[in-house]
Coordinates of N, CA and C in Angstrom, one line a residue:
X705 N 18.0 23.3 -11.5 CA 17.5 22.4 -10.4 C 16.2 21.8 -10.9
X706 N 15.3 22.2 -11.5 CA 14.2 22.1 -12.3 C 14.4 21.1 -13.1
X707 N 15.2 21.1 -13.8 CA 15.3 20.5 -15.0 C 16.1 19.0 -14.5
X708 N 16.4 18.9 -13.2 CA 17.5 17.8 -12.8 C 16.4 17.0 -12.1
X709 N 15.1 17.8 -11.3 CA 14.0 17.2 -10.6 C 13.1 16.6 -11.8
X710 N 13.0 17.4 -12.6 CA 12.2 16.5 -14.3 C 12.7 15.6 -14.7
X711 N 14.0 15.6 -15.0 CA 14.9 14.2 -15.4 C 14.8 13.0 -14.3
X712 N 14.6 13.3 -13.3 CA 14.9 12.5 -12.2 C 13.6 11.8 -12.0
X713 N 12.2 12.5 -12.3 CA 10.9 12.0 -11.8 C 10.7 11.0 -13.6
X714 N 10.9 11.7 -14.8 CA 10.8 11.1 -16.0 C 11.7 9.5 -15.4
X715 N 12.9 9.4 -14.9 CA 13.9 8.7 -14.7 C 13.5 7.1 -14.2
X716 N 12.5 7.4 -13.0 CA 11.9 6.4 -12.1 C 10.6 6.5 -12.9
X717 N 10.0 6.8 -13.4 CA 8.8 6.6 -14.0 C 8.9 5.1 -15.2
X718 N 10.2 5.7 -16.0 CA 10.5 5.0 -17.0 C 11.0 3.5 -16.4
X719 N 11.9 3.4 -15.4 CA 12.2 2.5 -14.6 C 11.6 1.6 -14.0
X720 N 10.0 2.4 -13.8 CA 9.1 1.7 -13.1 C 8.4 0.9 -13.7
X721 N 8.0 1.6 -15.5 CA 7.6 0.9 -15.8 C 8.2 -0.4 -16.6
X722 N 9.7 -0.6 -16.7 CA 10.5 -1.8 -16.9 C 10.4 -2.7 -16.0
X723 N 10.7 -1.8 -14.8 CA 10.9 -3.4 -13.6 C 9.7 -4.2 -13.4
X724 N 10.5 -5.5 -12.8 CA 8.7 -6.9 -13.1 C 8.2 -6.9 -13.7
X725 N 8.8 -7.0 -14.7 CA 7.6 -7.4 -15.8 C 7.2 -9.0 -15.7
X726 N 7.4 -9.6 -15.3 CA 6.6 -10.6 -15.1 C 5.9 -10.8 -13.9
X727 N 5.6 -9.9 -13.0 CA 5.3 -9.7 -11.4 C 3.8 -10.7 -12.0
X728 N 2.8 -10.6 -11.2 CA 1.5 -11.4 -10.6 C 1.3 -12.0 -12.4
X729 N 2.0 -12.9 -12.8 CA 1.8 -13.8 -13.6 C 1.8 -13.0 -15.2
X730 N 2.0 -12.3 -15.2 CA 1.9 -11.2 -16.2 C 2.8 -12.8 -18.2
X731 N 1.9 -12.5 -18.7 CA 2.4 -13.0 -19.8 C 3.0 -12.2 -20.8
X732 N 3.3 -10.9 -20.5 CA 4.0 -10.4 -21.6 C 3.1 -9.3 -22.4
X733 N 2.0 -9.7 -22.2 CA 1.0 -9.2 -22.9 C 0.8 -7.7 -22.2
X734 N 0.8 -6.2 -23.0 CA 0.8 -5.2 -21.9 C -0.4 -4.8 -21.8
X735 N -1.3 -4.7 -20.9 CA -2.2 -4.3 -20.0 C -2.3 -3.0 -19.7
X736 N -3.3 -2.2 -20.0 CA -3.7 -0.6 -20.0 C -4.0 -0.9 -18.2
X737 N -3.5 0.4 -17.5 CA -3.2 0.7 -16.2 C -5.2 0.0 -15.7
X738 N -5.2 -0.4 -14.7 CA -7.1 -1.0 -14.0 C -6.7 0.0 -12.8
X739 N -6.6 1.5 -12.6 CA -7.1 1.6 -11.7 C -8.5 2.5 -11.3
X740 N -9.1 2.7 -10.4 CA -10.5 3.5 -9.9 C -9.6 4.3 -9.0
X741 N -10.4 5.3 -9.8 CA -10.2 7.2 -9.5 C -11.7 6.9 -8.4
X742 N -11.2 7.3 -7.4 CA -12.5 7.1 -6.4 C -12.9 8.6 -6.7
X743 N -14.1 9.0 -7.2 CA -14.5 10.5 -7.4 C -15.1 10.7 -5.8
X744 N -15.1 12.4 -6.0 CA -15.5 13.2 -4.1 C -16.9 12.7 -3.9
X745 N -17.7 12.3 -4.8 CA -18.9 11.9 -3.6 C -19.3 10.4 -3.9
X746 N -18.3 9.5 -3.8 CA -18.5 8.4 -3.6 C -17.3 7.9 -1.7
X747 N -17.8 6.8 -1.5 CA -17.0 6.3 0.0 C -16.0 5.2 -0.4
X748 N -15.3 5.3 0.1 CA -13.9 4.1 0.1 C -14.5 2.9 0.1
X749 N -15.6 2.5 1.4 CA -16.1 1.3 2.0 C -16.4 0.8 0.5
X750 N -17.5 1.8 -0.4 CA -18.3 1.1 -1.4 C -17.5 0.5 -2.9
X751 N -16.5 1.2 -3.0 CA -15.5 1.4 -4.0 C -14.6 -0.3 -3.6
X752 N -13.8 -0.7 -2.3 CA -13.4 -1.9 -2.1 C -14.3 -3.1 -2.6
X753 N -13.6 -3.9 -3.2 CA -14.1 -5.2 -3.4 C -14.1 -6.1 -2.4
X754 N -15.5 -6.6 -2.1 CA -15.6 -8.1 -1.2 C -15.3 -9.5 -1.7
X755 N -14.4 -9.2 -3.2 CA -14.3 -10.7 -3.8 C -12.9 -10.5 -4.4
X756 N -12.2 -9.6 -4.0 CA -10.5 -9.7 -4.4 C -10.3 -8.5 -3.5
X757 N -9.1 -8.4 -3.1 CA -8.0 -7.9 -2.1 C -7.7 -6.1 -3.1
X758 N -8.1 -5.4 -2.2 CA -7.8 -3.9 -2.9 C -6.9 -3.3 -2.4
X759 N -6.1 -2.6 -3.3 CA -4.6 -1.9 -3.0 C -5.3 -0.4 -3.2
X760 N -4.7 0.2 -2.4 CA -5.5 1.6 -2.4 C -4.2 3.0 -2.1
X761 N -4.4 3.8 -3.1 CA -3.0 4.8 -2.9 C -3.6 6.2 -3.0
X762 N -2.9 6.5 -1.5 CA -3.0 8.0 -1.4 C -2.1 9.2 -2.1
X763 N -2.9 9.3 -2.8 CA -1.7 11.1 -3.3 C -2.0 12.5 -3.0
X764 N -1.0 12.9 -3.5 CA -1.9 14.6 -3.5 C -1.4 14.7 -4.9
X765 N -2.5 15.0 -5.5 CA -1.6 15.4 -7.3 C -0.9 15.9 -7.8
X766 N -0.4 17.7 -7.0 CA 0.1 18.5 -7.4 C 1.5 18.4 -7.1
X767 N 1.9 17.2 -6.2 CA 2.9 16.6 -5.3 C 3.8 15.9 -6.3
X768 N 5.4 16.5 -6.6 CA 5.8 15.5 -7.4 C 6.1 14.3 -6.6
X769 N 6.6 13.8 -5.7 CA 7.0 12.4 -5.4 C 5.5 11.7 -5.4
X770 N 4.0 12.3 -5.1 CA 3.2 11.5 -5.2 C 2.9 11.6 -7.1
X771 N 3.5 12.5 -7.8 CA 2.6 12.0 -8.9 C 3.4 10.8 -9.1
X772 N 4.8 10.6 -9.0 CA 5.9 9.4 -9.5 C 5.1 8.4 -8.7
X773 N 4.7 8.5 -7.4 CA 4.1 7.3 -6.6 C 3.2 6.6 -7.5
X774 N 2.0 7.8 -8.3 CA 0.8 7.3 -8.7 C 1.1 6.8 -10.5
X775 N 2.5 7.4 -11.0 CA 2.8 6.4 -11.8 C 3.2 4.9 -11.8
X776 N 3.8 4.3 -10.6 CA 4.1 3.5 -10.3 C 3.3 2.6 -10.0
X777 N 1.8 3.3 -9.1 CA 0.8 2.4 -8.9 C 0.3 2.1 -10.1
X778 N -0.1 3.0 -10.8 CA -0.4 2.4 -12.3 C 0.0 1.4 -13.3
X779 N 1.7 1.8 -13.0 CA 2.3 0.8 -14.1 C 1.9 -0.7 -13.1
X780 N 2.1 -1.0 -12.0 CA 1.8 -2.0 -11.2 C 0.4 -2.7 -11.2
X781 N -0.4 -1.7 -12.0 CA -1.9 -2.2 -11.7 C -1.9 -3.4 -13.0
X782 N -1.1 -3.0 -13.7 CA -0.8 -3.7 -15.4 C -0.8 -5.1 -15.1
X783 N -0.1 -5.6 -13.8 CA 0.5 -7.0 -13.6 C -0.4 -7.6 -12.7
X784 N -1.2 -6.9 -12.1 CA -2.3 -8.1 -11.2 C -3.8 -8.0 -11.4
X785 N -4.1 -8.9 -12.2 CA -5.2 -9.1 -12.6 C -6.3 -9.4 -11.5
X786 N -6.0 -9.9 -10.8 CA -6.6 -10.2 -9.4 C -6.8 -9.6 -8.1
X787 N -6.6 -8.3 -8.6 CA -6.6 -7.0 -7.5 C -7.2 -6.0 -7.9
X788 N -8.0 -5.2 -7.1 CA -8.5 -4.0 -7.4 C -7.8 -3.0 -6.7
X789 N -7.3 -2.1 -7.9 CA -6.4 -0.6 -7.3 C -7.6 0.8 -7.6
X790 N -7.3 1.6 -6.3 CA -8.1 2.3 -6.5 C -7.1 3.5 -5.5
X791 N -7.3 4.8 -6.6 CA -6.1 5.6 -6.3 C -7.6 6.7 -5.2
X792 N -6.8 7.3 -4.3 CA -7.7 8.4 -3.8 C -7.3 9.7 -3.7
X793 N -7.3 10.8 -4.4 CA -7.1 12.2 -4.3 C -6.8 13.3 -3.0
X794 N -6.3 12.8 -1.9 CA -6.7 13.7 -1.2 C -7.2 14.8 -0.9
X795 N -6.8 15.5 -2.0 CA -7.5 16.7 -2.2 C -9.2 16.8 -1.7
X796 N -9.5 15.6 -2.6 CA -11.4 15.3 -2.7 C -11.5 14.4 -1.3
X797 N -10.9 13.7 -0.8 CA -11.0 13.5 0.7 C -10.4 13.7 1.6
X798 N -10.5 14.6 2.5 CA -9.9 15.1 3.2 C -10.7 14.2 4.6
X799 N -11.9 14.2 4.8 CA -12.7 13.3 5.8 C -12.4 12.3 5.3
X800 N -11.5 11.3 4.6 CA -11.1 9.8 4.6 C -9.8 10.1 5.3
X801 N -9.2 10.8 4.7 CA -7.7 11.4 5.9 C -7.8 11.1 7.8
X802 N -9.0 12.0 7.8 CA -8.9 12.2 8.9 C -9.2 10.6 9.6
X803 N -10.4 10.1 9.1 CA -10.9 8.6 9.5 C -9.9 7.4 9.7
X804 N -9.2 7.8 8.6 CA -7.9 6.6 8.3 C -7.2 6.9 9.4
X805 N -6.8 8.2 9.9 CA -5.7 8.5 10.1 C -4.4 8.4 9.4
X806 N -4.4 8.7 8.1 CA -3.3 8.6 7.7 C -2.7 9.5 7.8
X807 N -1.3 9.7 7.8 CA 0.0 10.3 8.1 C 0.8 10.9 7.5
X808 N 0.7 10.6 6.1 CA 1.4 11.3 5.4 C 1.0 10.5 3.8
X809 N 1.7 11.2 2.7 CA 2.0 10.8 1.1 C 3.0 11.0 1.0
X810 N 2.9 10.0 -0.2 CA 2.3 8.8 -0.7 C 2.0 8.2 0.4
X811 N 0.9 7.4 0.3 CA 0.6 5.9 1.1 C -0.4 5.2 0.7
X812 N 0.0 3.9 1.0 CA -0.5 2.6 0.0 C -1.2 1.9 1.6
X813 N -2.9 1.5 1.3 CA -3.4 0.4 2.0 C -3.7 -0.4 1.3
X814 N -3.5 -1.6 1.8 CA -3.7 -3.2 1.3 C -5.0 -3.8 2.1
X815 N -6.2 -3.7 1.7 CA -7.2 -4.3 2.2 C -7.2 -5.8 1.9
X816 N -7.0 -6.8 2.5 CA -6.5 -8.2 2.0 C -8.4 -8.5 2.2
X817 N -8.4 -9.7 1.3 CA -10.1 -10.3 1.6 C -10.6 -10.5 3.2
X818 N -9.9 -11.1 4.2 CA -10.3 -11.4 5.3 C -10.0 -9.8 5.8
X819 N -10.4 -9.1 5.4 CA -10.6 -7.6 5.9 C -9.2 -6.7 6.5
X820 N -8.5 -7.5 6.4 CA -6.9 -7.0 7.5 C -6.3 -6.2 6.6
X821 N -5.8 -5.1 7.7 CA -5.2 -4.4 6.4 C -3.9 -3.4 6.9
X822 N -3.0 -3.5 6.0 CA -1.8 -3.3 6.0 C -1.2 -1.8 5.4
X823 N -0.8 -0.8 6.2 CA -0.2 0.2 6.0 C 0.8 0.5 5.1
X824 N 1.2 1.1 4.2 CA 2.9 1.4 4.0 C 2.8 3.0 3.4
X825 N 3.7 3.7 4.2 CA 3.6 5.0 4.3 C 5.2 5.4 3.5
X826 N 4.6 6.3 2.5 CA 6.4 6.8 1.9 C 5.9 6.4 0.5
X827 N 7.1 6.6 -0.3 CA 7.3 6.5 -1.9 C 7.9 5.1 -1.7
X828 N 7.2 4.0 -3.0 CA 7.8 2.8 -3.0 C 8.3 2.4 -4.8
X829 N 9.1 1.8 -4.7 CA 9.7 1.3 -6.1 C 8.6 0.3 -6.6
X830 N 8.4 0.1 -7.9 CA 7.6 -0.8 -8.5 C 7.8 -2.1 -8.0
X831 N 8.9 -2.4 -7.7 CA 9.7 -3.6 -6.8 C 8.9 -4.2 -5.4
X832 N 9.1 -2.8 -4.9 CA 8.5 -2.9 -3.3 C 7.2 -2.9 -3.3
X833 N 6.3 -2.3 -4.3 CA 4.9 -2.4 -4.4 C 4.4 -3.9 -4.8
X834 N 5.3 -4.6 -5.8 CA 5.0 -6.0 -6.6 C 5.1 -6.8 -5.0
X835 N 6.3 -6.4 -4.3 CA 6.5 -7.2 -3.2 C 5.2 -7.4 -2.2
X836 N 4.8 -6.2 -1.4 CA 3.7 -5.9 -0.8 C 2.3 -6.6 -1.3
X837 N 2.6 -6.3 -2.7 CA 1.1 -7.4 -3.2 C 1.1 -8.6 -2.9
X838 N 1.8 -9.0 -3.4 CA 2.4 -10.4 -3.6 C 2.3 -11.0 -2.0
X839 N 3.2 -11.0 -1.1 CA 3.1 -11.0 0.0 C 1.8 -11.4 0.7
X840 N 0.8 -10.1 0.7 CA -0.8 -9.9 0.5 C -1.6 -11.4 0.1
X841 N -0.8 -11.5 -1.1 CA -2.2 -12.6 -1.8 C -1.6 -13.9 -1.0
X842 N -0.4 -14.2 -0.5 CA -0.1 -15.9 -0.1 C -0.9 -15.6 1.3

């Protein structure tokens, strides 16, 4: 059973990082993962950019569907140059949890420029993540 949940997380990892490859303009050219490890004594507020739209993902580390989540965010961070990803540990924030209210992991906020900001709770395909960005920036 171990060994079919390893094959299966290696499985979507690899997958993830195939699909879209041309997502947010991407030329081909491959791109080392942009995201910010928010460390425990820094705030979310300070870490968001006021001059591009931040994608922001909750994990818990030790969690396998969130570590596949936080591979996915990564391989995704490859393709948009124009966005700031910044993953958050819950572990190290547990008082952003409670503020957010968030509900569960994985989950992905979309802070768009005009401050609005959009939810998605659960595990998402590299697909569904490109989509949500994408979406975001029109």
């Amino acid at each position: 059973m171990r060994l079919l949940a390893t094959v299966s997380i290696a499985l979507t990892i690899l997958l993830a990082s195939c699909n879209g490859g041309a997502a947010g303009g991407s030329s081909g050219v491959s791109r080392k993962p942009d995201v910010y490890d928010l460390p425990a004594d820094k705030s979310l507020d300070k870490a968001v950019s006021d001059k591009k739209m931040s994608v922001v993902s909750f994990t818990l580390p030790d969690n396998k569907v969130s570590g596949v989540a936080d591979s996915i965010f990564r391989v995704v961070s490859t393709r948009f140059r124009d966005v700031k990803f910044i993953s958050v540990n819950v572990n190290l924030h547990q008082d952003l949890l409670d503020k957010l209210k968030v509900e569960a992991v994985p989950a992905v906020l979309v802070i768009r420029k005009n401050g609005q900001r959009d939810w998605h709770i659960g595990p998402m395909t590299s697909d569904e993540l490109d989509a949500v960005i994408k979406n975001a920036l029109e």
